Coordinates of C-alpha atoms in Angstrom, one line a residue:
Chain P
M1 CA 49.4 -23.6 8.6
P2 CA 50.9 -27.1 8.6
G3 CA 54.6 -27.7 7.8
N4 CA 55.6 -24.3 8.9
K5 CA 55.2 -24.1 12.6
T6 CA 57.8 -21.5 13.6
L7 CA 57.4 -17.9 12.6
A8 CA 60.5 -15.9 12.1
N9 CA 58.7 -12.7 12.7
P10 CA 55.1 -13.2 13.7
E11 CA 54.2 -9.6 14.2
K12 CA 55.1 -8.8 10.6
C13 CA 52.8 -11.5 9.3
N14 CA 49.9 -10.6 7.1
L15 CA 46.8 -12.6 6.8
E16 CA 44.7 -12.3 3.6
I17 CA 41.4 -14.0 3.0
Y18 CA 40.0 -14.7 -0.5
P19 CA 36.8 -16.3 -1.5
V20 CA 37.5 -19.1 -3.9
I21 CA 35.3 -21.2 -6.2
D22 CA 35.8 -24.8 -5.5
N23 CA 33.5 -27.3 -7.1
Q24 CA 30.8 -24.6 -7.6
K25 CA 31.0 -23.6 -3.9
V26 CA 32.6 -20.6 -2.4
V27 CA 35.3 -21.5 0.1
Y28 CA 37.8 -19.2 1.7
L29 CA 41.5 -19.3 0.9
V30 CA 43.6 -17.9 3.7
L31 CA 47.0 -16.6 2.7
R32 CA 49.6 -15.8 5.2
V33 CA 52.4 -13.6 4.0
E34 CA 55.6 -13.9 6.0
P35 CA 58.6 -11.7 5.4
L36 CA 61.8 -13.8 4.9
E37 CA 64.6 -12.3 7.0
D38 CA 68.0 -12.0 5.2
S39 CA 67.4 -15.1 3.1
L40 CA 65.4 -14.2 0.1
A41 CA 66.5 -17.2 -1.9
R42 CA 66.6 -19.7 1.1
D43 CA 63.9 -22.1 1.5
P44 CA 62.5 -21.5 5.0
S45 CA 62.0 -25.2 5.6
G46 CA 65.7 -25.7 5.1
S47 CA 65.2 -28.5 2.5
D48 CA 67.2 -28.9 -0.6
K49 CA 64.4 -27.7 -2.8
A50 CA 65.3 -25.1 -5.4
P51 CA 63.7 -21.6 -5.1
L52 CA 60.7 -21.0 -7.4
T53 CA 61.6 -19.6 -10.8
V54 CA 60.0 -16.4 -12.1
S55 CA 57.8 -18.4 -14.5
E56 CA 56.8 -20.8 -11.7
T57 CA 55.8 -17.8 -9.5
H58 CA 53.8 -16.3 -12.4
Q59 CA 52.0 -19.7 -12.9
S60 CA 51.1 -20.1 -9.3
F61 CA 50.0 -16.4 -9.1
S62 CA 47.7 -17.0 -12.2
L63 CA 46.4 -20.1 -10.5
I64 CA 45.4 -18.1 -7.4
L65 CA 43.7 -15.3 -9.5
D66 CA 41.8 -17.9 -11.5
S67 CA 40.4 -19.5 -8.3
L68 CA 39.0 -16.2 -7.0
S69 CA 35.3 -15.7 -7.4
N70 CA 35.7 -12.0 -8.0
V71 CA 36.4 -10.9 -11.5
I72 CA 39.9 -9.5 -12.0
F73 CA 41.1 -7.8 -15.2
V74 CA 44.1 -5.8 -16.4
L75 CA 43.9 -3.3 -19.2
E76 CA 47.0 -2.0 -20.9
V77 CA 46.7 1.7 -21.8
E78 CA 48.0 1.8 -25.4
R79 CA 47.4 5.5 -25.8
A80 CA 44.8 7.9 -24.4
G81 CA 41.4 6.3 -24.5
V82 CA 42.6 3.0 -26.0
Y83 CA 42.5 0.1 -23.6
K84 CA 43.4 -3.5 -24.3
F85 CA 42.8 -6.5 -22.1
S86 CA 46.1 -8.2 -21.1
F87 CA 44.7 -10.4 -18.4
V88 CA 41.3 -11.6 -17.2
N89 CA 40.8 -14.4 -14.6
Q90 CA 38.5 -17.5 -14.9
A91 CA 35.8 -15.7 -12.9
F92 CA 35.5 -13.2 -15.8
Q93 CA 34.4 -16.0 -18.0
V94 CA 32.1 -17.6 -15.4
T95 CA 30.3 -14.2 -14.9
T96 CA 30.2 -12.9 -18.4
G97 CA 30.1 -16.1 -20.4
L98 CA 33.0 -14.7 -22.6
P99 CA 36.0 -17.1 -23.0
V100 CA 39.2 -15.8 -21.5
D101 CA 41.1 -16.4 -24.8
R102 CA 38.8 -14.2 -26.7
V103 CA 39.0 -11.4 -24.2
I104 CA 42.7 -11.2 -23.7
G105 CA 44.2 -9.2 -26.6
S106 CA 40.8 -7.5 -27.4
Y107 CA 40.1 -3.8 -27.0
V108 CA 37.5 -2.7 -24.5
Q109 CA 35.0 -1.6 -27.1
Q110 CA 35.1 -5.2 -28.7
I111 CA 34.1 -6.7 -25.3
I112 CA 31.9 -4.3 -23.4
P113 CA 28.7 -3.3 -25.2
E114 CA 26.9 0.1 -25.0
P115 CA 25.5 1.7 -22.9
S116 CA 28.0 0.3 -20.4
L117 CA 30.9 1.1 -22.7
S118 CA 30.6 4.9 -22.7
M119 CA 30.2 4.8 -18.9
V120 CA 33.3 2.7 -18.2
L121 CA 35.5 4.7 -20.7
K122 CA 34.5 7.8 -18.7
K123 CA 35.4 6.1 -15.4
Y124 CA 38.8 4.9 -16.7
Q125 CA 39.5 8.4 -17.9
E126 CA 38.5 9.6 -14.4
A127 CA 40.9 7.2 -12.7
I128 CA 43.8 8.2 -14.9
H129 CA 43.1 11.9 -14.7
N130 CA 42.7 11.9 -10.9
K131 CA 45.4 9.3 -10.4
R132 CA 43.4 7.4 -8.0
Q133 CA 41.0 4.4 -7.7
V134 CA 37.5 4.8 -9.0
S135 CA 34.5 2.6 -8.2
W136 CA 30.9 2.3 -9.4
Q137 CA 28.0 -0.1 -9.4
E138 CA 26.9 -1.8 -12.6
V139 CA 23.9 -3.9 -13.4
S140 CA 24.5 -6.1 -16.4
D141 CA 22.7 -8.9 -18.1
Y142 CA 25.0 -12.0 -18.5
P143 CA 24.3 -15.5 -19.7
A144 CA 24.2 -16.4 -16.0
G145 CA 21.4 -13.8 -15.4
Q146 CA 21.3 -10.2 -14.2
K147 CA 24.2 -9.3 -12.0
T148 CA 25.0 -6.3 -9.9
G149 CA 28.7 -5.7 -9.5
E150 CA 30.8 -3.2 -7.6
V151 CA 33.6 -2.3 -9.9
L152 CA 37.0 -1.0 -8.6
V153 CA 39.6 0.2 -11.0
E154 CA 43.2 1.3 -10.0
P155 CA 45.4 3.1 -12.4
I156 CA 49.1 2.2 -12.5
F157 CA 51.7 4.8 -13.5
D158 CA 55.4 4.7 -14.5
A159 CA 58.0 7.0 -13.0
Q160 CA 57.1 9.8 -15.5
G161 CA 53.5 9.7 -14.4
N162 CA 52.2 8.0 -17.6
C163 CA 49.4 5.6 -17.0
L164 CA 50.6 2.1 -18.0
R165 CA 47.6 -0.1 -17.1
L166 CA 44.4 -0.3 -15.2
V167 CA 43.8 -3.1 -12.8
G168 CA 40.2 -3.8 -12.1
I169 CA 38.2 -6.0 -9.8
V170 CA 34.5 -6.7 -9.8
I171 CA 32.8 -7.8 -6.7
D172 CA 29.4 -9.6 -7.2
I173 CA 26.9 -7.9 -5.0
T174 CA 23.9 -9.3 -6.7
Q175 CA 22.8 -11.2 -3.5
H176 CA 23.4 -8.2 -1.4
K177 CA 21.3 -6.1 -3.7
E178 CA 18.6 -8.7 -3.8
A179 CA 18.5 -8.8 -0.1
E180 CA 18.4 -5.1 0.0
A181 CA 15.4 -5.0 -2.4
R182 CA 13.6 -7.6 -0.3
Q183 CA 14.3 -5.5 2.8
V184 CA 12.9 -2.4 1.1
Q185 CA 9.7 -4.4 0.0
L186 CA 9.3 -5.8 3.5
T187 CA 9.5 -2.4 5.0
Q188 CA 7.1 -1.0 2.5
D189 CA 4.6 -3.9 3.2
L190 CA 5.0 -3.3 6.9
Y191 CA 4.4 0.4 6.4
H192 CA 1.2 -0.2 4.4
H193 CA 0.0 -2.8 6.9
N194 CA 0.6 -0.5 9.8
R195 CA -1.2 2.4 8.1
D196 CA -4.1 0.1 7.3
L197 CA -4.3 -1.0 10.8
Q198 CA -4.2 2.5 12.1
Q199 CA -6.9 3.5 9.8
F200 CA -8.9 0.4 10.8
T201 CA -8.6 1.3 14.5
Y202 CA -9.6 4.9 13.7
I203 CA -12.6 3.9 11.7
V204 CA -13.7 1.3 14.2
S205 CA -13.4 3.7 17.1
H206 CA -15.4 6.3 15.2
N207 CA -18.1 3.9 14.3
L208 CA -18.4 2.4 17.7
R209 CA -18.8 6.0 19.1
A210 CA -22.0 6.7 17.1
P211 CA -24.3 3.9 18.4
L212 CA -22.6 4.2 21.8
A213 CA -23.4 7.9 22.1
N214 CA -27.0 7.1 21.1
A215 CA -27.3 4.4 23.8
L216 CA -25.7 6.6 26.4
G217 CA -28.1 9.5 25.7
L218 CA -31.1 7.2 25.7
V219 CA -30.2 5.7 29.0
R220 CA -29.8 9.1 30.6
H221 CA -33.3 10.1 29.6
L222 CA -34.9 6.9 30.7
P223 CA -35.4 7.8 34.4
D224 CA -37.5 10.7 33.3
I225 CA -39.8 8.7 30.9
P226 CA -43.0 7.2 32.4
P227 CA -42.7 3.4 32.1
G228 CA -45.4 1.6 30.3
T229 CA -46.0 4.5 27.8
D230 CA -45.5 4.3 24.1
L231 CA -42.7 6.8 24.4
F232 CA -40.9 4.5 26.9
Q233 CA -41.3 1.7 24.4
Q234 CA -39.8 3.8 21.7
Y235 CA -36.8 4.5 24.0
V236 CA -36.3 0.9 24.7
S237 CA -36.5 -0.2 21.0
N238 CA -34.1 2.5 20.0
L239 CA -31.8 1.3 22.8
V240 CA -32.0 -2.3 21.5
V241 CA -31.1 -1.1 18.0
S242 CA -28.2 0.9 19.2
V243 CA -26.7 -1.9 21.3
E244 CA -27.3 -4.3 18.3
K245 CA -25.3 -1.9 16.1
L246 CA -22.5 -2.0 18.7
D247 CA -22.5 -5.7 18.5
A248 CA -22.6 -5.8 14.7
I249 CA -19.5 -3.6 14.6
L250 CA -17.6 -5.7 17.1
K251 CA -18.5 -8.8 15.0
D252 CA -17.2 -7.0 12.0
V253 CA -14.0 -6.3 13.7
N254 CA -13.6 -9.9 14.6
L255 CA -14.3 -11.0 11.1
I256 CA -11.9 -8.6 9.5
L257 CA -9.2 -9.4 12.0
S258 CA -9.6 -13.1 11.5
I259 CA -9.2 -12.8 7.7
R260 CA -6.0 -10.8 8.2
D261 CA -4.7 -13.1 10.9
R262 CA -5.3 -16.4 9.0
Q263 CA -4.2 -15.1 5.6
N264 CA -1.0 -17.2 5.8
L265 CA -2.5 -20.1 7.6
I266 CA -5.7 -20.8 5.7
P267 CA -5.4 -23.8 3.4
T268 CA -5.3 -23.0 -0.3
E269 CA -6.0 -25.1 -3.3
A270 CA -6.2 -24.6 -7.0
I271 CA -9.7 -23.2 -7.5
V272 CA -11.4 -23.3 -10.9
L273 CA -12.7 -19.7 -11.1
A274 CA -15.5 -20.5 -13.5
D275 CA -16.9 -22.9 -10.9
V276 CA -17.0 -20.3 -8.1
C277 CA -18.6 -17.7 -10.5
R278 CA -21.3 -20.3 -11.4
Q279 CA -21.9 -21.1 -7.8
V280 CA -22.4 -17.5 -6.9
G281 CA -24.6 -17.0 -10.0
K282 CA -26.7 -19.9 -8.8
D283 CA -27.0 -18.7 -5.2
L284 CA -28.1 -15.2 -6.2
N285 CA -30.2 -16.4 -9.2
A286 CA -33.5 -15.4 -7.4
E287 CA -32.4 -11.9 -6.8
L288 CA -30.9 -11.5 -10.3
T289 CA -34.0 -12.8 -12.2
A290 CA -36.3 -10.8 -9.9
C291 CA -34.7 -7.6 -11.3
G292 CA -34.5 -8.9 -14.9
G293 CA -30.7 -9.1 -14.8
T294 CA -28.3 -11.4 -16.6
L295 CA -24.9 -12.8 -15.7
Q296 CA -22.4 -13.8 -18.4
I297 CA -19.3 -15.9 -17.2
N298 CA -16.7 -15.9 -19.9
V299 CA -14.0 -17.6 -17.9
A300 CA -12.1 -20.6 -19.3
Q301 CA -12.3 -23.8 -17.3
D302 CA -8.5 -23.9 -17.0
F303 CA -8.3 -20.5 -15.4
T304 CA -7.4 -21.4 -11.8
L305 CA -6.2 -19.6 -8.7
Q306 CA -4.3 -20.9 -5.8
A307 CA -6.7 -19.6 -3.1
S308 CA -9.2 -20.3 -0.4
R309 CA -12.6 -21.2 -2.0
A310 CA -14.5 -19.4 0.7
Y311 CA -12.6 -16.2 0.1
L312 CA -13.1 -16.2 -3.6
Y313 CA -16.8 -17.0 -3.1
S314 CA -17.1 -14.0 -0.8
I315 CA -15.4 -11.7 -3.2
F316 CA -17.8 -12.5 -6.1
Q317 CA -20.8 -12.7 -3.8
N318 CA -20.2 -9.2 -2.5
L319 CA -19.5 -7.8 -6.0
M320 CA -22.7 -9.4 -7.4
T321 CA -24.8 -8.3 -4.6
N322 CA -23.6 -4.8 -5.0
A323 CA -24.2 -4.9 -8.8
I324 CA -27.8 -5.9 -8.1
K325 CA -28.3 -3.4 -5.4
Y326 CA -26.9 -0.5 -7.3
R327 CA -28.3 -1.4 -10.8
N328 CA -29.5 1.3 -13.1
L329 CA -33.3 1.1 -12.8
N330 CA -33.7 2.4 -16.5
R331 CA -32.2 -0.7 -18.1
P332 CA -31.9 -4.4 -17.4
L333 CA -28.8 -5.3 -15.4
Q334 CA -26.1 -7.0 -17.3
I335 CA -23.1 -8.5 -15.4
S336 CA -20.1 -10.0 -17.1
I337 CA -17.0 -11.8 -15.6
T338 CA -14.0 -12.1 -18.0
T339 CA -10.4 -12.8 -17.6
Y340 CA -7.1 -12.1 -19.3
R341 CA -3.4 -12.9 -18.6
T342 CA -0.4 -10.9 -18.9
E343 CA 3.2 -12.0 -18.6
K344 CA 3.1 -11.5 -14.8
E345 CA -0.6 -11.4 -13.9
K346 CA -3.9 -13.1 -14.1
V347 CA -6.6 -10.5 -14.2
I348 CA -10.4 -10.9 -13.6
Q349 CA -12.8 -8.3 -14.6
F350 CA -16.2 -8.0 -13.2
S351 CA -18.3 -5.4 -15.0
D352 CA -21.9 -4.1 -14.8
N353 CA -24.0 -1.6 -16.6
G354 CA -25.3 -0.2 -13.3
S355 CA -25.6 3.3 -11.8
G356 CA -21.8 3.7 -11.6
I357 CA -19.7 5.7 -9.1
N358 CA -18.5 9.3 -9.2
M359 CA -14.8 8.4 -9.1
A360 CA -13.6 11.9 -8.9
K361 CA -15.4 12.2 -5.5
Y362 CA -15.3 8.7 -4.0
E363 CA -12.2 7.1 -5.5
N364 CA -10.2 7.4 -2.2
N365 CA -13.0 6.1 0.0
L366 CA -14.3 3.4 -2.2
F367 CA -12.8 0.4 -0.4
K368 CA -12.8 1.9 3.1
L369 CA -14.8 0.4 5.9
Y370 CA -18.2 1.9 6.7
K371 CA -18.1 4.3 3.7
R372 CA -21.4 4.5 1.9
F373 CA -22.1 6.3 -1.4
H374 CA -25.9 6.0 -1.9
P375 CA -28.1 7.9 0.5
N376 CA -31.3 6.1 -0.6
I377 CA -30.2 2.5 -0.5
E378 CA -29.6 0.6 2.7
G379 CA -26.1 -0.6 3.3
R380 CA -23.6 -1.0 6.1
G381 CA -20.6 0.0 4.1
I382 CA -18.7 -3.2 4.6
G383 CA -19.1 -5.0 1.3
L384 CA -16.2 -3.5 -0.8
F385 CA -14.0 -3.4 2.3
L386 CA -14.5 -7.2 2.6
V387 CA -13.8 -7.7 -1.0
K388 CA -10.5 -5.8 -0.8
T389 CA -9.5 -7.6 2.4
H390 CA -10.2 -11.0 0.9
V391 CA -8.4 -10.2 -2.4
E392 CA -5.4 -9.0 -0.4
A393 CA -5.5 -12.2 1.8
I394 CA -5.1 -14.3 -1.4
G395 CA -2.2 -12.1 -2.4
G396 CA -3.9 -10.0 -5.0
Y397 CA -5.0 -6.3 -5.5
I398 CA -8.1 -4.8 -6.8
N399 CA -8.9 -1.5 -8.6
V400 CA -12.0 0.0 -10.2
Q401 CA -13.1 2.0 -13.2
S402 CA -16.5 3.6 -13.2
K403 CA -18.7 6.1 -14.9
P404 CA -21.9 7.4 -13.4
D405 CA -24.9 6.0 -15.3
V406 CA -22.7 3.8 -17.5
G407 CA -21.4 1.1 -15.2
T408 CA -18.5 -0.2 -13.2
T409 CA -15.6 -2.6 -13.8
F410 CA -13.7 -4.1 -10.9
S411 CA -10.3 -5.5 -12.0
I412 CA -8.8 -8.1 -9.6
H413 CA -5.1 -8.9 -10.2
F414 CA -3.1 -11.9 -9.1
K415 CA 0.5 -12.8 -9.7
T416 CA 0.8 -15.5 -12.4
Q417 CA 2.0 -18.2 -10.0
A418 CA -1.2 -17.6 -7.9
Chain X
M1 CA -38.2 29.6 17.0
K2 CA -37.2 27.2 14.3
V3 CA -34.6 24.4 14.6
F4 CA -33.3 22.0 11.9
I5 CA -31.7 18.7 12.8
I6 CA -29.6 17.2 9.9
D7 CA -28.4 13.7 10.6
D8 CA -28.5 10.3 8.8
D9 CA -29.0 8.4 12.0
Q10 CA -32.7 8.2 12.8
I11 CA -32.0 7.2 16.5
S12 CA -29.8 10.2 16.9
I13 CA -32.5 12.5 15.5
F14 CA -35.0 11.0 17.8
F15 CA -32.7 11.7 20.7
T16 CA -31.9 15.3 19.8
E17 CA -35.6 16.0 19.2
R18 CA -36.5 14.5 22.6
S19 CA -33.8 16.4 24.4
I20 CA -35.2 19.7 23.0
L21 CA -38.8 18.8 23.8
M22 CA -38.0 17.6 27.4
G23 CA -36.6 21.1 28.1
G24 CA -40.1 22.4 27.4
H25 CA -38.8 24.9 24.8
Q26 CA -41.2 26.5 22.4
V27 CA -39.7 25.4 19.2
T28 CA -40.6 24.1 15.7
I29 CA -38.4 21.2 14.8
Q30 CA -37.7 20.0 11.3
T31 CA -35.6 16.9 10.7
F32 CA -33.6 15.8 7.6
L33 CA -32.0 12.4 7.0
S34 CA -29.6 13.8 4.5
A35 CA -27.8 17.1 4.0
E36 CA -29.1 17.2 0.3
K37 CA -32.7 17.1 1.5
A38 CA -32.1 20.1 3.9
L39 CA -30.3 22.1 1.2
E40 CA -33.2 21.4 -1.2
L41 CA -35.6 23.1 1.2
L42 CA -33.2 25.9 2.2
L43 CA -32.8 26.9 -1.4
K44 CA -36.5 27.6 -1.6
V45 CA -37.1 29.5 1.7
E46 CA -37.2 33.3 2.1
P47 CA -34.5 34.8 4.4
D48 CA -36.9 35.3 7.3
E49 CA -38.0 31.6 7.0
L50 CA -34.4 30.4 7.7
P51 CA -34.1 28.3 10.8
D52 CA -32.7 30.0 13.9
I53 CA -30.5 27.0 14.7
I54 CA -29.2 24.0 12.7
F55 CA -27.8 21.0 14.5
L56 CA -25.6 19.4 11.9
D57 CA -24.1 15.9 11.8
L58 CA -20.7 15.5 10.1
N59 CA -20.3 11.9 9.1
M60 CA -23.0 11.3 6.4
P61 CA -22.9 9.4 3.1
T62 CA -22.7 11.3 -0.2
M63 CA -22.8 14.8 1.3
D64 CA -21.1 15.2 4.7
G65 CA -21.5 18.1 7.1
W66 CA -18.6 20.0 5.8
E67 CA -19.9 19.8 2.3
F68 CA -23.2 21.0 3.4
L69 CA -21.6 24.0 5.1
E70 CA -19.8 25.0 1.9
S71 CA -23.1 24.9 -0.1
F72 CA -25.0 26.6 2.7
K73 CA -22.6 29.6 2.8
Q74 CA -23.3 30.2 -1.0
L75 CA -27.1 30.5 -0.4
P76 CA -28.2 34.0 -1.2
Q77 CA -30.5 34.1 1.8
V78 CA -27.8 33.2 4.1
R79 CA -25.6 35.9 2.7
T80 CA -28.1 38.6 3.4
S81 CA -29.2 37.3 6.9
E82 CA -27.3 36.6 10.0
K83 CA -30.2 34.8 11.6
C84 CA -29.1 31.1 11.2
Q85 CA -26.7 29.6 13.7
I86 CA -25.0 26.3 13.0
Y87 CA -24.0 23.9 15.8
I88 CA -22.1 20.7 14.7
L89 CA -23.5 17.8 16.6
T90 CA -21.3 14.8 16.0
S91 CA -20.1 11.5 17.6
S92 CA -16.6 12.3 16.1
L93 CA -13.8 12.9 18.6
D94 CA -11.5 13.8 15.9
T95 CA -9.4 16.9 16.8
S96 CA -9.1 17.9 13.1
D97 CA -12.9 18.2 13.0
I98 CA -12.8 20.4 16.1
N99 CA -10.0 22.6 14.7
K100 CA -11.9 23.0 11.4
A101 CA -15.1 23.9 13.3
E102 CA -13.2 26.5 15.3
E103 CA -11.9 28.2 12.2
D104 CA -15.3 28.3 10.5
I105 CA -17.1 31.6 11.3
F106 CA -20.5 30.0 10.4
V107 CA -20.1 27.4 13.1
K108 CA -21.2 28.6 16.5
G109 CA -20.4 25.6 18.5
F110 CA -19.1 22.0 18.4
I111 CA -21.0 19.4 20.5
H112 CA -20.2 15.8 21.1
K113 CA -23.0 13.3 21.0
P114 CA -25.0 12.7 23.2
I115 CA -26.1 16.3 23.5
D116 CA -26.9 17.4 27.1
R117 CA -30.2 19.0 27.9
N118 CA -28.4 21.8 29.7
D119 CA -26.4 22.5 26.6
I120 CA -29.6 22.9 24.6
A121 CA -31.1 25.3 27.1
V122 CA -27.9 27.5 26.9
I123 CA -28.0 27.4 23.1
L124 CA -31.7 28.3 22.8
Q125 CA -31.3 31.2 25.2
T126 CA -28.8 32.8 22.9
V127 CA -31.3 33.2 20.2

């Protein structure tokens, strides 16, 4: 510290560090407290300056308290359960938006609203009763936004053991809490991602095993089959199909991994959803009209999503192909695409009047890879898995409602800023 | 002797059928591409018309091998006859499937695909 180079008693020195608001930034005020040996009234610099008066000390003390970023308050205990603010610092006003002049002299119940009031009164009582500091965390809505504070209250007693006042400090831990919440979210995301990958590996290894086992068996038989015969030819063509299946699965793996890999890299743009739906409708028009189906797109032209066009196209192309494939043969297929917005989300609903899905039985497997639910209709069991992967790559999520013989509605949710 | 093969994979059926035939065993083979189709037929047969052996795949759409087993156990003919032996024939290497099969008194064996011709000979001899 400049101007005070020699310390009378360095080992008895205390250093205290305070965060201070200076020009809307937090800086740190370092206070060194040095005991003055045998010269309480003497100025250590030896100058002729007069010692500080009580009122000056009080003033500079107030100044220090006002420059702290932590809220500090003092409550006088008038009688049991009646507390009056005798001091609050500037940070109290900054945090709560309540002027210091209004708070000082007011009773606690005039300043703190319910439900916080009942809680703090209980805590004050606890501090007085147990004669020791109490602390708790509080989430409150202030003009400056929602804040999370760690409150510490210390009771002060007279010689007879009567509580005279409560001194409180509130440490703003909003950022700490936000970081903690982000950490929890991140851990959760990682956990889900890990679980998905594990499931994916498991499914892939299982599905690779089936055509591989076939190929292996066929090859083992081959030396015993007379070449040139029809039977030999059957073995060869089955072998080809098995190896092609292996290839198809490996290509799926590649496709799926590339979607996941690139989800943060692929360029996105504001896509007009109605345009994508119309394009898919046009491209599948032949199939749709062949089965007598209709497509209704009730999507406003200003409904946009920040996404990759190819992914959005793939989502609706897969959903529409499924709707055509699993239509109810007793009535003409009707597909409708509608949207709505909530405060936080943009939601797209894709509905059909098709054969529906037995949700009680298949709900958990519906979006899983290589799961199929129709024994008589050809399919590889990858369509809905791809839909889900693409939706998630754009940052959304998908769920489904369905009734057998009534129809199916897929709801795709995106955060509003998407 | 009568053998049922229940499997949604046509190539796998071809291979299992071929493996039995190559051993020169005198058996009648009936194949089903879904568990539902097999159950449909089993519901109608007399107890003495039940197959001696069923090779049952596990991983099938709509009704899987385990679901088939549950329905199979409820068949009145099966309850009065001990004739039919079930062998799980699967490409699954999942230990939970193996454990489940071990605990099921209706399952006589658990075979990983591809089935070996020697295994078939041993199984058919037990009948």
